[in-house]
Amino acid sequence: MDTASYLAKFQKAADQLDQKLLREKEIEAAVGVIMYSVFLKLYKKSWASEEQDPLTAKSRIFFSIWVNDDIIKEQKIYYNIHAFKLRHLKGYAIQSRQFADAFRADFKVFEQQWSNVSVKFGPLTLMEGWVKCDVNDFQNEIISLANNFLSIAHLIDDTLIQFKK
C-alpha cells in the first residue's frame, strides 16, 4: 500500500475542513494508519473515556473515513460511525444495543443523505457505507463525507443525553 501517498491525501483533505466549524462543534480531526488502512477520524473528547486518548480510549465514539489497497482498487472510500464499550463512558448508563437503536431512529431522517449506507450492524457500528472515488484525486470525497458528518454530529450528543446519569 502506498501509505505515504494516502496519508498525504487524507491530511490535505483534513486541512481543508472548516476549522472554525470544528472548533464550534468541539470536534477534532486525526489522520493516521490502522490495520493496513489510512483514516480520517472526527471525534469529540467528550465522546471518549476521560483521561484517555480519545483515539484509543476503551470507551469512545467516532466517525471514520478510510481506504486501503483493496478498497482503492474498487474505487471506493468507506465511512462509518463506531461506538465502542459505551457502558464504560463515565456519567452515562448506556447499554450499547439501546444506544444504537436510539441513534439509528434519529439517523433515519438523514439516511438518504448518505450513499450506500446501512445500519444493519451490531451496536458497535452505528452506520457504515461507501462512496465511489477517483483513485488519483479523492480529497473532495473525504471533505464531502466529513462535512456530511458535521451536519449530523449533534445526533450523537442528542443520543448521549438520553443516557445521562
PDB file of C-alpha atoms in Angstrom:
ATOM      1  CA  MET A   1       0.000   0.000   0.000  1.00  0.00           C
ATOM      2  CA  ASP A   2       1.229   3.481  -0.819  1.00  0.00           C
ATOM      3  CA  THR A   3       0.650   4.630   2.749  1.00  0.00           C
ATOM      4  CA  ALA A   4       2.598   7.888   2.444  1.00  0.00           C
ATOM      5  CA  SER A   5       0.579   8.985  -0.593  1.00  0.00           C
ATOM      6  CA  TYR A   6      -2.768   8.126   1.026  1.00  0.00           C
ATOM      7  CA  LEU A   7      -1.745   9.843   4.260  1.00  0.00           C
ATOM      8  CA  ALA A   8      -0.838  12.988   2.315  1.00  0.00           C
ATOM      9  CA  LYS A   9      -4.202  12.997   0.524  1.00  0.00           C
ATOM     10  CA  PHE A  10      -6.119  12.455   3.756  1.00  0.00           C
ATOM     11  CA  GLN A  11      -4.119  15.163   5.533  1.00  0.00           C
ATOM     12  CA  LYS A  12      -4.721  17.570   2.650  1.00  0.00           C
ATOM     13  CA  ALA A  13      -8.453  16.907   2.956  1.00  0.00           C
ATOM     14  CA  ALA A  14      -8.357  17.315   6.751  1.00  0.00           C
ATOM     15  CA  ASP A  15      -6.535  20.632   6.371  1.00  0.00           C
ATOM     16  CA  GLN A  16      -9.324  21.882   4.110  1.00  0.00           C
ATOM     17  CA  LEU A  17     -12.086  21.254   6.668  1.00  0.00           C
ATOM     18  CA  ASP A  18     -13.702  24.336   8.177  1.00  0.00           C
ATOM     19  CA  GLN A  19     -11.550  24.794  11.298  1.00  0.00           C
ATOM     20  CA  LYS A  20     -13.935  27.354  12.786  1.00  0.00           C
ATOM     21  CA  LEU A  21     -16.839  24.923  12.473  1.00  0.00           C
ATOM     22  CA  LEU A  22     -14.769  22.135  14.033  1.00  0.00           C
ATOM     23  CA  ARG A  23     -13.930  24.389  16.997  1.00  0.00           C
ATOM     24  CA  GLU A  24     -17.564  25.491  17.377  1.00  0.00           C
ATOM     25  CA  LYS A  25     -18.710  21.870  17.446  1.00  0.00           C
ATOM     26  CA  GLU A  26     -15.728  20.835  19.628  1.00  0.00           C
ATOM     27  CA  ILE A  27     -14.845  18.182  17.057  1.00  0.00           C
ATOM     28  CA  GLU A  28     -11.267  17.185  16.388  1.00  0.00           C
ATOM     29  CA  ALA A  29      -9.773  15.540  13.323  1.00  0.00           C
ATOM     30  CA  ALA A  30      -6.986  12.986  13.151  1.00  0.00           C
ATOM     31  CA  VAL A  31      -5.310  11.291  10.211  1.00  0.00           C
ATOM     32  CA  GLY A  32      -3.417   8.040  10.660  1.00  0.00           C
ATOM     33  CA  VAL A  33      -2.999   4.367   9.868  1.00  0.00           C
ATOM     34  CA  ILE A  34      -4.645   1.367  11.494  1.00  0.00           C
ATOM     35  CA  MET A  35      -4.870  -2.232  10.318  1.00  0.00           C
ATOM     36  CA  TYR A  36      -3.461  -1.511   6.828  1.00  0.00           C
ATOM     37  CA  SER A  37      -5.919   1.348   6.280  1.00  0.00           C
ATOM     38  CA  VAL A  38      -5.394   5.103   6.177  1.00  0.00           C
ATOM     39  CA  PHE A  39      -8.099   7.030   8.014  1.00  0.00           C
ATOM     40  CA  LEU A  40      -9.535  10.394   8.927  1.00  0.00           C
ATOM     41  CA  LYS A  41     -11.384  10.317  12.233  1.00  0.00           C
ATOM     42  CA  LEU A  42     -13.678  13.007  13.594  1.00  0.00           C
ATOM     43  CA  TYR A  43     -14.449  12.864  17.302  1.00  0.00           C
ATOM     44  CA  LYS A  44     -15.143  14.813  20.463  1.00  0.00           C
ATOM     45  CA  LYS A  45     -13.147  14.348  23.632  1.00  0.00           C
ATOM     46  CA  SER A  46     -16.470  14.140  25.489  1.00  0.00           C
ATOM     47  CA  TRP A  47     -17.341  11.050  23.425  1.00  0.00           C
ATOM     48  CA  ALA A  48     -14.454   9.100  24.997  1.00  0.00           C
ATOM     49  CA  SER A  49     -13.332   7.865  28.388  1.00  0.00           C
ATOM     50  CA  GLU A  50     -11.899  10.673  30.471  1.00  0.00           C
ATOM     51  CA  GLU A  51      -8.144  10.875  30.883  1.00  0.00           C
ATOM     52  CA  GLN A  52      -7.561   8.614  27.881  1.00  0.00           C
ATOM     53  CA  ASP A  53      -6.574   9.449  24.337  1.00  0.00           C
ATOM     54  CA  PRO A  54      -9.917   9.778  22.508  1.00  0.00           C
ATOM     55  CA  LEU A  55      -8.432   7.934  19.522  1.00  0.00           C
ATOM     56  CA  THR A  56      -7.613   4.830  21.554  1.00  0.00           C
ATOM     57  CA  ALA A  57      -9.817   5.117  24.659  1.00  0.00           C
ATOM     58  CA  LYS A  58     -11.558   1.990  25.898  1.00  0.00           C
ATOM     59  CA  SER A  59     -14.919   3.729  25.516  1.00  0.00           C
ATOM     60  CA  ARG A  60     -15.339   6.060  22.525  1.00  0.00           C
ATOM     61  CA  ILE A  61     -17.461   7.219  19.625  1.00  0.00           C
ATOM     62  CA  PHE A  62     -16.011   8.479  16.354  1.00  0.00           C
ATOM     63  CA  PHE A  63     -16.715   8.966  12.675  1.00  0.00           C
ATOM     64  CA  SER A  64     -14.147   7.431  10.350  1.00  0.00           C
ATOM     65  CA  ILE A  65     -13.371   7.609   6.643  1.00  0.00           C
ATOM     66  CA  TRP A  66     -10.827   5.114   5.354  1.00  0.00           C
ATOM     67  CA  VAL A  67      -9.155   3.411   2.414  1.00  0.00           C
ATOM     68  CA  ASN A  68      -6.748   0.567   1.867  1.00  0.00           C
ATOM     69  CA  ASP A  69      -5.379  -1.088  -1.258  1.00  0.00           C
ATOM     70  CA  ASP A  70      -8.372  -3.399  -1.707  1.00  0.00           C
ATOM     71  CA  ILE A  71     -10.878  -0.576  -1.314  1.00  0.00           C
ATOM     72  CA  ILE A  72      -8.972   1.730  -3.665  1.00  0.00           C
ATOM     73  CA  LYS A  73      -8.889  -0.995  -6.327  1.00  0.00           C
ATOM     74  CA  GLU A  74     -12.706  -0.932  -6.140  1.00  0.00           C
ATOM     75  CA  GLN A  75     -12.565   2.899  -6.468  1.00  0.00           C
ATOM     76  CA  LYS A  76     -14.323   3.312  -3.126  1.00  0.00           C
ATOM     77  CA  ILE A  77     -13.909   5.148   0.156  1.00  0.00           C
ATOM     78  CA  TYR A  78     -15.592   3.702   3.222  1.00  0.00           C
ATOM     79  CA  TYR A  79     -17.053   5.572   6.187  1.00  0.00           C
ATOM     80  CA  ASN A  80     -18.748   4.687   9.462  1.00  0.00           C
ATOM     81  CA  ILE A  81     -19.597   5.714  12.994  1.00  0.00           C
ATOM     82  CA  HIS A  82     -18.236   3.420  15.693  1.00  0.00           C
ATOM     83  CA  ALA A  83     -19.324   3.293  19.329  1.00  0.00           C
ATOM     84  CA  PHE A  84     -17.013   1.162  21.473  1.00  0.00           C
ATOM     85  CA  LYS A  85     -17.771  -0.079  25.014  1.00  0.00           C
ATOM     86  CA  LEU A  86     -20.158   2.739  25.880  1.00  0.00           C
ATOM     87  CA  ARG A  87     -21.130   1.087  29.163  1.00  0.00           C
ATOM     88  CA  HIS A  88     -17.766   2.387  30.457  1.00  0.00           C
ATOM     89  CA  LEU A  89     -18.430   6.009  29.483  1.00  0.00           C
ATOM     90  CA  LYS A  90     -18.373   7.979  32.731  1.00  0.00           C
ATOM     91  CA  GLY A  91     -21.527   9.909  33.600  1.00  0.00           C
ATOM     92  CA  TYR A  92     -23.791   7.723  31.497  1.00  0.00           C
ATOM     93  CA  ALA A  93     -25.745   4.494  31.956  1.00  0.00           C
ATOM     94  CA  ILE A  94     -25.570   3.060  28.450  1.00  0.00           C
ATOM     95  CA  GLN A  95     -26.434  -0.330  27.070  1.00  0.00           C
ATOM     96  CA  SER A  96     -24.875  -0.476  23.628  1.00  0.00           C
ATOM     97  CA  ARG A  97     -27.886  -2.005  21.832  1.00  0.00           C
ATOM     98  CA  GLN A  98     -30.255   0.637  23.250  1.00  0.00           C
ATOM     99  CA  PHE A  99     -27.854   3.417  22.324  1.00  0.00           C
ATOM    100  CA  ALA A 100     -27.500   2.084  18.770  1.00  0.00           C
ATOM    101  CA  ASP A 101     -31.274   1.765  18.382  1.00  0.00           C
ATOM    102  CA  ALA A 102     -31.864   5.320  19.658  1.00  0.00           C
ATOM    103  CA  PHE A 103     -29.160   6.778  17.393  1.00  0.00           C
ATOM    104  CA  ARG A 104     -30.436   4.880  14.346  1.00  0.00           C
ATOM    105  CA  ALA A 105     -34.013   6.026  14.939  1.00  0.00           C
ATOM    106  CA  ASP A 106     -32.853   9.664  14.826  1.00  0.00           C
ATOM    107  CA  PHE A 107     -30.474   8.977  11.918  1.00  0.00           C
ATOM    108  CA  LYS A 108     -33.307   7.629   9.757  1.00  0.00           C
ATOM    109  CA  VAL A 109     -34.298  11.207   8.811  1.00  0.00           C
ATOM    110  CA  PHE A 110     -30.764  11.822   7.446  1.00  0.00           C
ATOM    111  CA  GLU A 111     -30.154   8.402   5.905  1.00  0.00           C
ATOM    112  CA  GLN A 112     -30.945   9.494   2.330  1.00  0.00           C
ATOM    113  CA  GLN A 113     -28.015  11.982   2.516  1.00  0.00           C
ATOM    114  CA  TRP A 114     -25.533   9.096   2.757  1.00  0.00           C
ATOM    115  CA  SER A 115     -24.509   6.976  -0.242  1.00  0.00           C
ATOM    116  CA  ASN A 116     -24.705   3.216   0.126  1.00  0.00           C
ATOM    117  CA  VAL A 117     -25.289   3.460   3.876  1.00  0.00           C
ATOM    118  CA  SER A 118     -26.512   0.669   6.118  1.00  0.00           C
ATOM    119  CA  VAL A 119     -27.407   0.495   9.790  1.00  0.00           C
ATOM    120  CA  LYS A 120     -27.747  -3.301   9.769  1.00  0.00           C
ATOM    121  CA  PHE A 121     -24.818  -3.969  12.077  1.00  0.00           C
ATOM    122  CA  GLY A 122     -24.306  -4.786  15.711  1.00  0.00           C
ATOM    123  CA  PRO A 123     -24.232  -1.942  18.241  1.00  0.00           C
ATOM    124  CA  LEU A 124     -20.517  -1.167  17.694  1.00  0.00           C
ATOM    125  CA  THR A 125     -21.100   0.132  14.149  1.00  0.00           C
ATOM    126  CA  LEU A 126     -23.920   2.657  14.234  1.00  0.00           C
ATOM    127  CA  MET A 127     -23.832   3.108  10.458  1.00  0.00           C
ATOM    128  CA  GLU A 128     -21.491   2.308   7.597  1.00  0.00           C
ATOM    129  CA  GLY A 129     -21.298   2.948   3.881  1.00  0.00           C
ATOM    130  CA  TRP A 130     -19.100   3.818   0.936  1.00  0.00           C
ATOM    131  CA  VAL A 131     -18.795   6.245  -1.948  1.00  0.00           C
ATOM    132  CA  LYS A 132     -17.183   5.912  -5.352  1.00  0.00           C
ATOM    133  CA  CYS A 133     -13.946   7.823  -5.754  1.00  0.00           C
ATOM    134  CA  ASP A 134     -11.315   8.831  -8.255  1.00  0.00           C
ATOM    135  CA  VAL A 135      -8.230   6.860  -7.220  1.00  0.00           C
ATOM    136  CA  ASN A 136      -5.903   9.750  -8.001  1.00  0.00           C
ATOM    137  CA  ASP A 137      -7.945  12.582  -6.502  1.00  0.00           C
ATOM    138  CA  PHE A 138     -10.306  11.676  -3.707  1.00  0.00           C
ATOM    139  CA  GLN A 139      -9.832  14.594  -1.297  1.00  0.00           C
ATOM    140  CA  ASN A 140     -13.178  16.092  -2.319  1.00  0.00           C
ATOM    141  CA  GLU A 141     -14.994  12.893  -1.378  1.00  0.00           C
ATOM    142  CA  ILE A 142     -13.273  12.905   2.014  1.00  0.00           C
ATOM    143  CA  ILE A 143     -14.222  16.549   2.599  1.00  0.00           C
ATOM    144  CA  SER A 144     -17.798  15.918   1.498  1.00  0.00           C
ATOM    145  CA  LEU A 145     -18.160  12.934   3.856  1.00  0.00           C
ATOM    146  CA  ALA A 146     -16.615  14.868   6.748  1.00  0.00           C
ATOM    147  CA  ASN A 147     -18.934  17.824   6.168  1.00  0.00           C
ATOM    148  CA  ASN A 148     -21.889  15.482   5.951  1.00  0.00           C
ATOM    149  CA  PHE A 149     -20.921  14.047   9.325  1.00  0.00           C
ATOM    150  CA  LEU A 150     -20.554  17.509  10.834  1.00  0.00           C
ATOM    151  CA  SER A 151     -24.186  18.157   9.894  1.00  0.00           C
ATOM    152  CA  ILE A 152     -25.353  15.126  11.922  1.00  0.00           C
ATOM    153  CA  ALA A 153     -22.796  15.055  14.767  1.00  0.00           C
ATOM    154  CA  HIS A 154     -25.461  16.509  17.041  1.00  0.00           C
ATOM    155  CA  LEU A 155     -27.283  13.152  16.827  1.00  0.00           C
ATOM    156  CA  ILE A 156     -24.541  11.589  18.935  1.00  0.00           C
ATOM    157  CA  ASP A 157     -24.871  14.313  21.581  1.00  0.00           C
ATOM    158  CA  ASP A 158     -28.671  14.057  21.462  1.00  0.00           C
ATOM    159  CA  THR A 159     -28.491  10.299  21.937  1.00  0.00           C
ATOM    160  CA  LEU A 160     -25.957  10.545  24.773  1.00  0.00           C
ATOM    161  CA  ILE A 161     -28.254  12.944  26.644  1.00  0.00           C
ATOM    162  CA  GLN A 162     -30.885  10.205  26.770  1.00  0.00           C
ATOM    163  CA  PHE A 163     -28.478   8.044  28.803  1.00  0.00           C
ATOM    164  CA  LYS A 164     -27.069  10.708  31.154  1.00  0.00           C
ATOM    165  CA  LYS A 165     -26.986   9.633  34.825  1.00  0.00           C
TER     166      LYS A 165
END
